[in-house]
Short mmCIF file of C-alpha atoms and ligand atoms in Angstrom, two decimals:
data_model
loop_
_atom_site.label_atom_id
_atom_site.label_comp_id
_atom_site.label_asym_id
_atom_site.label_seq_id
_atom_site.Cartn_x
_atom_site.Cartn_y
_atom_site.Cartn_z
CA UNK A 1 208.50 197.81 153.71
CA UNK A 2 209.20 194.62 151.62
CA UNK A 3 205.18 193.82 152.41
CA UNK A 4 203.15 196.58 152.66
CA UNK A 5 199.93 195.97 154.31
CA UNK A 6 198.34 197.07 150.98
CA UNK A 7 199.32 198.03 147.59
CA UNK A 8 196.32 199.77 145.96
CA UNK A 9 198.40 200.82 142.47
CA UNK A 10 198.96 196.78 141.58
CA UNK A 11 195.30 196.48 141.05
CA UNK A 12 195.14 199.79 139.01
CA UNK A 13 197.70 198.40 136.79
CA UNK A 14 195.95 195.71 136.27
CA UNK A 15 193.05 197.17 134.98
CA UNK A 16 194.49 199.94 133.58
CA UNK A 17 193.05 200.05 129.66
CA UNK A 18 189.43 199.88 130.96
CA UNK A 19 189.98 202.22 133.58
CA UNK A 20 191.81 204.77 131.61
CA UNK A 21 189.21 204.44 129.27
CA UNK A 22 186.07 204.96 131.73
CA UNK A 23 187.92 207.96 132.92
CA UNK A 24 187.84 208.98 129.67
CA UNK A 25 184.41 208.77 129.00
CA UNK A 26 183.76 210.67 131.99
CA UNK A 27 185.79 213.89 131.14
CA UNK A 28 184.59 214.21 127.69
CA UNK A 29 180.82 213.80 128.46
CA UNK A 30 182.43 216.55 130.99
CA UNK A 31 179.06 215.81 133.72
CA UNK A 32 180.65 215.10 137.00
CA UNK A 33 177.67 214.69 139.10
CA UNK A 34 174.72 212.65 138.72
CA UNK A 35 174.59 211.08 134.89
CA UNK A 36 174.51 208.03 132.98
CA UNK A 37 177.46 206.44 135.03
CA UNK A 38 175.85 206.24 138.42
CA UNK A 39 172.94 205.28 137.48
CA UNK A 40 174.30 201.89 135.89
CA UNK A 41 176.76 201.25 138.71
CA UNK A 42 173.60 201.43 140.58
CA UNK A 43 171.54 199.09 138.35
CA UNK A 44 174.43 196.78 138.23
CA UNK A 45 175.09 197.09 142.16
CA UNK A 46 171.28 196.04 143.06
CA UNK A 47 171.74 193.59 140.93
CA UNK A 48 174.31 191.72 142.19
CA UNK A 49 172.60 191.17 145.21
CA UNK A 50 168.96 190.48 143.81
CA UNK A 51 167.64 193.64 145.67
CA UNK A 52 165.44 196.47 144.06
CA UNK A 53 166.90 199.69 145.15
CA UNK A 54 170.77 200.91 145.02
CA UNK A 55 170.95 204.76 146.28
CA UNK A 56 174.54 205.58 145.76
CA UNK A 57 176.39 208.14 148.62
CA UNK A 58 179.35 209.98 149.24
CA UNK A 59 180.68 207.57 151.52
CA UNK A 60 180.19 204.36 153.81
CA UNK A 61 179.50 206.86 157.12
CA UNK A 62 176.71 209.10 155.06
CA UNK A 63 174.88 205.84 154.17
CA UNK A 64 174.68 204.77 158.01
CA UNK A 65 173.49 208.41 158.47
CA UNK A 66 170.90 208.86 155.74
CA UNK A 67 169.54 204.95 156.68
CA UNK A 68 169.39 206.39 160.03
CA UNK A 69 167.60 209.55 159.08
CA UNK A 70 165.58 208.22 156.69
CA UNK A 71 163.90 205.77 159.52
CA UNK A 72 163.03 208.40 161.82
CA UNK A 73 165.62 207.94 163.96
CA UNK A 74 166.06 211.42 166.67
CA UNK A 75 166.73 212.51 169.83
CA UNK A 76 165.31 210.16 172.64
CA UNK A 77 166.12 206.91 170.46
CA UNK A 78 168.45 204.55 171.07
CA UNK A 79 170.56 202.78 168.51
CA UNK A 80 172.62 199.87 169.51
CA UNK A 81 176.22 198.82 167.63
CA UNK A 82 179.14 196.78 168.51
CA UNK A 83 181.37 197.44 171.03
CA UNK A 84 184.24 196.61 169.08
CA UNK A 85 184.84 197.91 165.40
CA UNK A 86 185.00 201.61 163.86
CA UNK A 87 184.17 204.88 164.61
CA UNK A 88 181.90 205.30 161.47
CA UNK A 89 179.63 202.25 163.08
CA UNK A 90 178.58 204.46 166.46
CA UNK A 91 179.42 208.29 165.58
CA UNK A 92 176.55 208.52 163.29
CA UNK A 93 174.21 207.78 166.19
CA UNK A 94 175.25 210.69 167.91
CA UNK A 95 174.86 212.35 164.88
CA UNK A 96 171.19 211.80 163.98
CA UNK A 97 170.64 213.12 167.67
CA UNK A 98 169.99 209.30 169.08
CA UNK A 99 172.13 207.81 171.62
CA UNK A 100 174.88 204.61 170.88
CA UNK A 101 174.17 202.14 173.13
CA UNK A 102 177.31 199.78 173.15
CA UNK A 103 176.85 195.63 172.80
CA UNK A 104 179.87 193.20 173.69
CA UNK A 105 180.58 190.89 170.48
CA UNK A 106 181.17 187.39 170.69
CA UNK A 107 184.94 185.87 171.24
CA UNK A 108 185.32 183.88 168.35
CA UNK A 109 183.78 185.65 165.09
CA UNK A 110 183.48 189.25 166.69
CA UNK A 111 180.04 190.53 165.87
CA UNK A 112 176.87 191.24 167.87
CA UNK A 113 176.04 188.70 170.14
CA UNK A 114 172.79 187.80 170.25
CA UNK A 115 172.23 186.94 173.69
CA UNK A 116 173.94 190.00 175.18
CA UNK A 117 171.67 192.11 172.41
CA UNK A 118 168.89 190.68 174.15
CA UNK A 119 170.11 192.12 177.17
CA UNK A 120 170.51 195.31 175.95
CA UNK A 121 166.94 196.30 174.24
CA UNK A 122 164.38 198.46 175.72
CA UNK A 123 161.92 200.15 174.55
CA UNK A 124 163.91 203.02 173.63
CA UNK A 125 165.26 200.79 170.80
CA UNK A 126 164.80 202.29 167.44
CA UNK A 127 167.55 200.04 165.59
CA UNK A 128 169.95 197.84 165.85
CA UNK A 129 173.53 198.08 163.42
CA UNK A 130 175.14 194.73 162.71
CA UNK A 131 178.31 195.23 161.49
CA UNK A 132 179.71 192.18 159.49
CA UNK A 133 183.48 193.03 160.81
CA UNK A 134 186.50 191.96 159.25
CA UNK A 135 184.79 190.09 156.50
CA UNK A 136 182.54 187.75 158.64
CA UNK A 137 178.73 187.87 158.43
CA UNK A 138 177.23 188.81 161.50
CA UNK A 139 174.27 186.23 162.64
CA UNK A 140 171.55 187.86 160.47
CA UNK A 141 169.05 185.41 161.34
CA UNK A 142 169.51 185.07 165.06
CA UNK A 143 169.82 189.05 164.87
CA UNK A 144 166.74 189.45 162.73
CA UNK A 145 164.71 187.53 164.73
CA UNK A 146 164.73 189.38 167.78
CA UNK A 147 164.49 192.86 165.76
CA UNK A 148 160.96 191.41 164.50
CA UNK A 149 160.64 190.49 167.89
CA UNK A 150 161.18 193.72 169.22
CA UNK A 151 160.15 195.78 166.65
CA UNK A 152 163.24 197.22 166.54
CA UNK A 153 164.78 197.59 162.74
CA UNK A 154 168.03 195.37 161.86
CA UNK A 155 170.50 197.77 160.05
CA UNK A 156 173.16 196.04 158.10
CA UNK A 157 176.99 197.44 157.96
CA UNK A 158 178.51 196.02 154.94
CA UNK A 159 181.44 198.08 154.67
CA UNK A 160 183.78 195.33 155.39
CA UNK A 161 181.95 193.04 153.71
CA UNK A 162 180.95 192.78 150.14
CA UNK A 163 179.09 189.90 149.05
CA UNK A 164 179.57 187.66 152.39
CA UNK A 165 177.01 184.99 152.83
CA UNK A 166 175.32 184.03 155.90
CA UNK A 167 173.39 180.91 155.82
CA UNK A 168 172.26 181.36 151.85
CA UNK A 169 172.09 185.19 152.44
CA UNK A 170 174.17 187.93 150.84
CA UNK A 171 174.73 190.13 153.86
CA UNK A 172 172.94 193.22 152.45
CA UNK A 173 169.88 191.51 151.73
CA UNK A 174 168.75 190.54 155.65
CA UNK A 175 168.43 194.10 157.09
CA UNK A 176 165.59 196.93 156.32
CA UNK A 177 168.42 198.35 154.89
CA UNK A 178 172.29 198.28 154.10
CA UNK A 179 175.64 200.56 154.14
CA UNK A 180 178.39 200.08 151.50
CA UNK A 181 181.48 202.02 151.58
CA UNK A 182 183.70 201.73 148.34
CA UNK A 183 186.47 203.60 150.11
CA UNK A 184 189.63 202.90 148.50
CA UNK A 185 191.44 199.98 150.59
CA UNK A 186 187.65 197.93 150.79
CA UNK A 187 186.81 194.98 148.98
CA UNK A 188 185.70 197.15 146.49
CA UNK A 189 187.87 200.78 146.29
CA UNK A 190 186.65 203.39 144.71
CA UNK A 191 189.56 206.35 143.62
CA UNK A 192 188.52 208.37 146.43
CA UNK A 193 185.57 208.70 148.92
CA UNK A 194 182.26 206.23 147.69
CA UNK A 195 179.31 204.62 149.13
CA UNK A 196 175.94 203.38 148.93
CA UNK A 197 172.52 201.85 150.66
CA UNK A 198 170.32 198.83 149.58
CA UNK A 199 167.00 198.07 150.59
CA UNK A 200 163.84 196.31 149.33
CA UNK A 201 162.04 199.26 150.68
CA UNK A 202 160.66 201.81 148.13
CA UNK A 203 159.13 203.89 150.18
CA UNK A 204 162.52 204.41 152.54
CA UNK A 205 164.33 204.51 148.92
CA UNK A 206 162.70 206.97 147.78
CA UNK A 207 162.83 209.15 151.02
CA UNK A 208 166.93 207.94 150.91
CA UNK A 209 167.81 209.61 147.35
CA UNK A 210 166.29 212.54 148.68
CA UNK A 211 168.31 212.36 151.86
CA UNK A 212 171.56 212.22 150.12
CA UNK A 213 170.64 215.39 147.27
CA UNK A 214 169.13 217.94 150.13
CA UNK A 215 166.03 216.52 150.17
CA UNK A 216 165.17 216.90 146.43
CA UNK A 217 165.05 214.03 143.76
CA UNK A 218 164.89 216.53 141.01
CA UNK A 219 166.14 220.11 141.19
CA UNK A 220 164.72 222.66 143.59
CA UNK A 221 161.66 219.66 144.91
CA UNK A 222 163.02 220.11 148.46
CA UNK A 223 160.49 217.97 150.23
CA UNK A 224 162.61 217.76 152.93
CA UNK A 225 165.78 218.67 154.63
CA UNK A 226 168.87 216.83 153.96
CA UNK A 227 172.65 216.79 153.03
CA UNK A 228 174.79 216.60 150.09
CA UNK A 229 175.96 213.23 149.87
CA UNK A 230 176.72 212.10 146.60
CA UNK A 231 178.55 209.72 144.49
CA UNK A 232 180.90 211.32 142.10
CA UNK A 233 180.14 210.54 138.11
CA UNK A 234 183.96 209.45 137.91
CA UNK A 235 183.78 206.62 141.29
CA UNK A 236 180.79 205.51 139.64
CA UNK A 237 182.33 204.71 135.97
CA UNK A 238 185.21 202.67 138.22
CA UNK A 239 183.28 201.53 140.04
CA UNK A 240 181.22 200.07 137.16
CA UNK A 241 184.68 198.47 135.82
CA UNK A 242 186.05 197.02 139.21
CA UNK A 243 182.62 195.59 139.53
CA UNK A 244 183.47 193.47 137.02
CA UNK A 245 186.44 192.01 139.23
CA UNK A 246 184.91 191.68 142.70
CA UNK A 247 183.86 188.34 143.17
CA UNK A 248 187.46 186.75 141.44
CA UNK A 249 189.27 189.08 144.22
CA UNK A 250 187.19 187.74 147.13
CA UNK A 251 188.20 184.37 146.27
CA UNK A 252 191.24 185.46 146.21
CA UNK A 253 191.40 187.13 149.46
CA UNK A 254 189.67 183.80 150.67
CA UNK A 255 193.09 181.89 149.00
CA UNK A 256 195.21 183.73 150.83
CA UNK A 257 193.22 183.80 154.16
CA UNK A 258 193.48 179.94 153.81
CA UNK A 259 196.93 179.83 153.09
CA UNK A 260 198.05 182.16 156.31
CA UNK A 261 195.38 179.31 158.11
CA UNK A 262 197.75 176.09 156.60
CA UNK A 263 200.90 178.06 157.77
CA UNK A 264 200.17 179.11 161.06
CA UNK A 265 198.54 176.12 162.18
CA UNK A 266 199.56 174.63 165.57
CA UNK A 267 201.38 178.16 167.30
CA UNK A 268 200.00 177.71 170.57
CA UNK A 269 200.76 181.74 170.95
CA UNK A 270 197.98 182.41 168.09
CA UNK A 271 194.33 182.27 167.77
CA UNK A 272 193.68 182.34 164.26
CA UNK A 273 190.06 183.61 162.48
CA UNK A 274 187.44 181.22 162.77
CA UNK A 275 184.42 181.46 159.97
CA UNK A 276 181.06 181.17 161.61
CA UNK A 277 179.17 177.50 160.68
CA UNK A 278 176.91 178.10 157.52
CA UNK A 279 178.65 181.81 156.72
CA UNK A 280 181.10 182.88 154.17
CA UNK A 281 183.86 185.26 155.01
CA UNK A 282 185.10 187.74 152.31
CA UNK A 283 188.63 188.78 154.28
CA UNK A 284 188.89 192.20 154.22
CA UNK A 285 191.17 191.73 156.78
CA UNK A 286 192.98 188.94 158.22
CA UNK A 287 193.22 189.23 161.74
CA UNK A 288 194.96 186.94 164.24
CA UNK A 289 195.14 187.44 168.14
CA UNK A 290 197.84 187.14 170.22
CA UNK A 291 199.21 187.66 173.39
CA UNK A 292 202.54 189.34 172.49
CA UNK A 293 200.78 191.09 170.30
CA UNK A 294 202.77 194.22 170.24
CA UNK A 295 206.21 192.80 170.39
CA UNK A 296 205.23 190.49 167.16
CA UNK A 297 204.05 193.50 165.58
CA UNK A 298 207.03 195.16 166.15
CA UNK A 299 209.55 192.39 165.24
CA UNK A 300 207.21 191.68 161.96
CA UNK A 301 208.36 195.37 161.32
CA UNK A 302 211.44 195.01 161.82
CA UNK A 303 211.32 191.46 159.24
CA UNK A 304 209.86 194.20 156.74
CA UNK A 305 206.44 193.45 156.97
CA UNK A 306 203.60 195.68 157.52
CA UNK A 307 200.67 195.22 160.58
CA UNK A 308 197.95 197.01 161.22
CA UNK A 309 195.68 197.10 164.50
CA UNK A 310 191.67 196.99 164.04
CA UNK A 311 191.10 198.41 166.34
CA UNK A 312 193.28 199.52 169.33
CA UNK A 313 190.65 200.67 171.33
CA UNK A 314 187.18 199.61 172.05
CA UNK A 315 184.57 202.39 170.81
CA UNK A 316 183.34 202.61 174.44
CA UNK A 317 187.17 203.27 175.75
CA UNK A 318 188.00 205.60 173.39
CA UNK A 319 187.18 209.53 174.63
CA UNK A 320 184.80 210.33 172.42
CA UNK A 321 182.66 208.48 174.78
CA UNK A 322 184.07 208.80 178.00
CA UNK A 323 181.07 210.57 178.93
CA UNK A 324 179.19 207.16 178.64
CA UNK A 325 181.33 206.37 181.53
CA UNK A 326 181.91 202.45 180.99
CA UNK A 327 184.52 200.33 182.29
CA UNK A 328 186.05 197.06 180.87
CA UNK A 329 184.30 195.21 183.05
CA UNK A 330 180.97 196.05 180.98
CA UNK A 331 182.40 194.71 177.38
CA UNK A 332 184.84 192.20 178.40
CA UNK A 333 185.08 190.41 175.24
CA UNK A 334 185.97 193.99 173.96
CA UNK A 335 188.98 194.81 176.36
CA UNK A 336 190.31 191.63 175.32
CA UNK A 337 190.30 191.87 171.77
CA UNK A 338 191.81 195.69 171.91
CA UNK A 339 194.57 194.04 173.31
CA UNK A 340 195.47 190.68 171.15
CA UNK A 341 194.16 191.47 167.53
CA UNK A 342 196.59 192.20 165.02
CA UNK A 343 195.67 192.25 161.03
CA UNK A 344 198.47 191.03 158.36
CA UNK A 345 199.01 192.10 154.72
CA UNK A 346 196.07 190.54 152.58
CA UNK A 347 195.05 191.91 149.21
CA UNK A 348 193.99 189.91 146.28
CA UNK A 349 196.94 190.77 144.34
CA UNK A 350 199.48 189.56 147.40
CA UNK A 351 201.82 186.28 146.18
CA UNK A 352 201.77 183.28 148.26
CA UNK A 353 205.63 183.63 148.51
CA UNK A 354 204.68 187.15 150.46
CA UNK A 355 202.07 185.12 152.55
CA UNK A 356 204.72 182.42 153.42
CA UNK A 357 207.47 184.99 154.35
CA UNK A 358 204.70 186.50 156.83
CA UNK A 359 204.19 183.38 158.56
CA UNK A 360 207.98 181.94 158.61
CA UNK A 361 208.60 185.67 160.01
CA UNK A 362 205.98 184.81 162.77
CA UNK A 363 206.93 181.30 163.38
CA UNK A 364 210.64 182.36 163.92
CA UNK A 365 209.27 185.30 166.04
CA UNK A 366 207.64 182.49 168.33
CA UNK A 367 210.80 179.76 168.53
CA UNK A 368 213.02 182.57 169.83
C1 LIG B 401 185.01 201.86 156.26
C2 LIG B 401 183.90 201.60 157.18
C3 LIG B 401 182.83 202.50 157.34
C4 LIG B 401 182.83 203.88 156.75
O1 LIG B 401 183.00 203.98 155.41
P1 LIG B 401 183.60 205.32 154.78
O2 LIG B 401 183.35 205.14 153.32
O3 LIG B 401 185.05 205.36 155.12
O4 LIG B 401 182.84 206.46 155.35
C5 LIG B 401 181.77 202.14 158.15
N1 LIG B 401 181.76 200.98 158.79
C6 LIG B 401 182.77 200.09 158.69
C7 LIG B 401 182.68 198.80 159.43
C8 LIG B 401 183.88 200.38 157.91
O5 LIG B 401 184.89 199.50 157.83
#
């Protein structure tokens, strides 16, 4: 491909001295779990976003888990999450022994929409997972207000979204608590599997770390039962050193979005993202929608250039939960979107003279 969708190794180079170097560090302390280096990617992480407690994880999908475990969550719950996104967002539901109960997400920014989440509480209603998709902040303060309402507890899924803003809020910062992933293609990439939680809580932090280390915050003080989930000494000095880099990528992602915007302005064919009044978006991906949607992808492919489709089926359609037995009729913002989205190379270190041969590629795709 002459534009790859991603190219992970240009931002290694990049950084390659003070990587090499924390590597380093790593292998001749020669500790490869737990350490020195996690806990200061953790200090710095909680930092960043103002908040008290950073309990590093294995990965994005353990921190929905142990945030889910560590609330009580269990069989006769329900946990509501988006229609439309990843597996990771709904599976760990299922997994804590609750049941997903799907919610449509609006047209034009694709998260949780309020007024259909309204429809779909009950008493059941343990929690609710808001995932801020693509990059854009889900409404955390329309959202939050009927989880106080309901008592129900706002979980935030940042995976896709480090350091978006929604109306002077880091997303993160709104929820009882908060999923990171750092796998490697995210905002911020670890080497390898990486995650973490945040939350003001201390109480539910405390009861987290032990989540994640099978139930014991110091060896053999099993006060409960729980997994093995944790981050790795040598994602954590990375980490530490992409860290660094995060906030200067994101604006670059956000150059880039706005570029694609100026260049594919006025193709009737294309619906291009919208960022929600008041809200940052951080671009993870770059997603437009489309109608010939699989015919551009596949002409784009043959131009050289690399598409990807998040996500080709709504979580609700897909047969892992056929047995839920829903139709398209009950998420139709969801059957629509399966259909027409399509995301385009972005990555902080893409050139604008890759971004413009995307969108000449597209306009020429549309004039034939
Ligand atoms: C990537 C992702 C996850 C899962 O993270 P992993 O680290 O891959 O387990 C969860 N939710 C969303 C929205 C994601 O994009």
């Amino acid at each position: 491909m002459d534009i790859p969708f991603v190219n992970l190794r240009l931002q290694y180079e990049s950084l390659r001295a003070e990587i090499d170097e924390a590597i380093q560090n790593v292998l001749h302390e020669a500790r490869f779990i737990g350490g020195g280096a996690v806990k200061v990617f953790e200090k710095q992480f909680a930092s960043l976003f103002d908040v008290p407690h950073c309990i590093s994880t294995g990965n994005g999908t353990d921190s929905l888990f142990i945030i889910l475990k560590a609330l009580g969550i269990q069989a006769g719950d329900e946990v509501i999450t988006p229609a439309f996104g990843c597996m990771p967002s709904a599976e760990v539901i299922s997994l804590a022994g609750a049941k997903p109960v799907f919610c449509d997400v609006d047209p034009e920014f694709y998260t949780l929409d309020p007024e259909k989440l309204l429809e779909k509480i009950n008493a059941k209603t343990k929690a609710v997972i808001a995932v801020h998709l693509y990059g854009q902040a889900a409404p955390l303060q329309a959202l939050k207000k009927i989880c106080d309402d309901k008592k129900t507890f706002l979980i935030e899924d940042c995976a896709q979204a480090h350091l978006t803003q929604e109306n002077n809020h880091i997303a993160g910062t709104v929820g009882i608590a908060s999923a990171f992933s750092f796998y490697p293609t995210k905002n911020l990439g670890a080497f390898g599997d990486a995650g973490c939680i945040l939350t003001r809580d201390l109480h539910l932090a405390e009861k987290m770390r032990r989540l994640r280390n099978h139930g014991a915050l110091v060896k053999d003080d099993h006060e409960l039962e729980g997994t093995n989930s944790r981050l790795d000494t040598l994602q954590a000095a990375i980490l530490s050193v992409k860290l660094k880099y995060l906030t200067q990528w994101n604006t670059a992602r956000v150059a880039l979005a706005q570029h694609y915007k100026s260049l594919l302005i006025n193709i009737p064919e294309i619906v291009l993202p919208k960022e929600r009044p008041g809200s940052t978006h951080s671009f993870h991906l770059f997603c437009i929608q489309t109608a010939h949607r699989d015919l551009l992808k596949k002409y784009l492919a043959d131009c050289g250039v690399e598409t990807i489709i998040h996500y080709p089926k709504g979580l609700p359609f897909t047969p892992a939960y056929q047995h839920l037995n829903h139709s398209e009729a009950d998420f139709p913002v969801t059957a629509h979107l399966q259909n027409h989205i399509l995301s385009l190379p972005l990555y902080p270190e893409l050139k604008a003279e890759a971004v413009a041969q995307v969108a000449e590629s597209i306009r020429q795709y549309f004039k034939k």
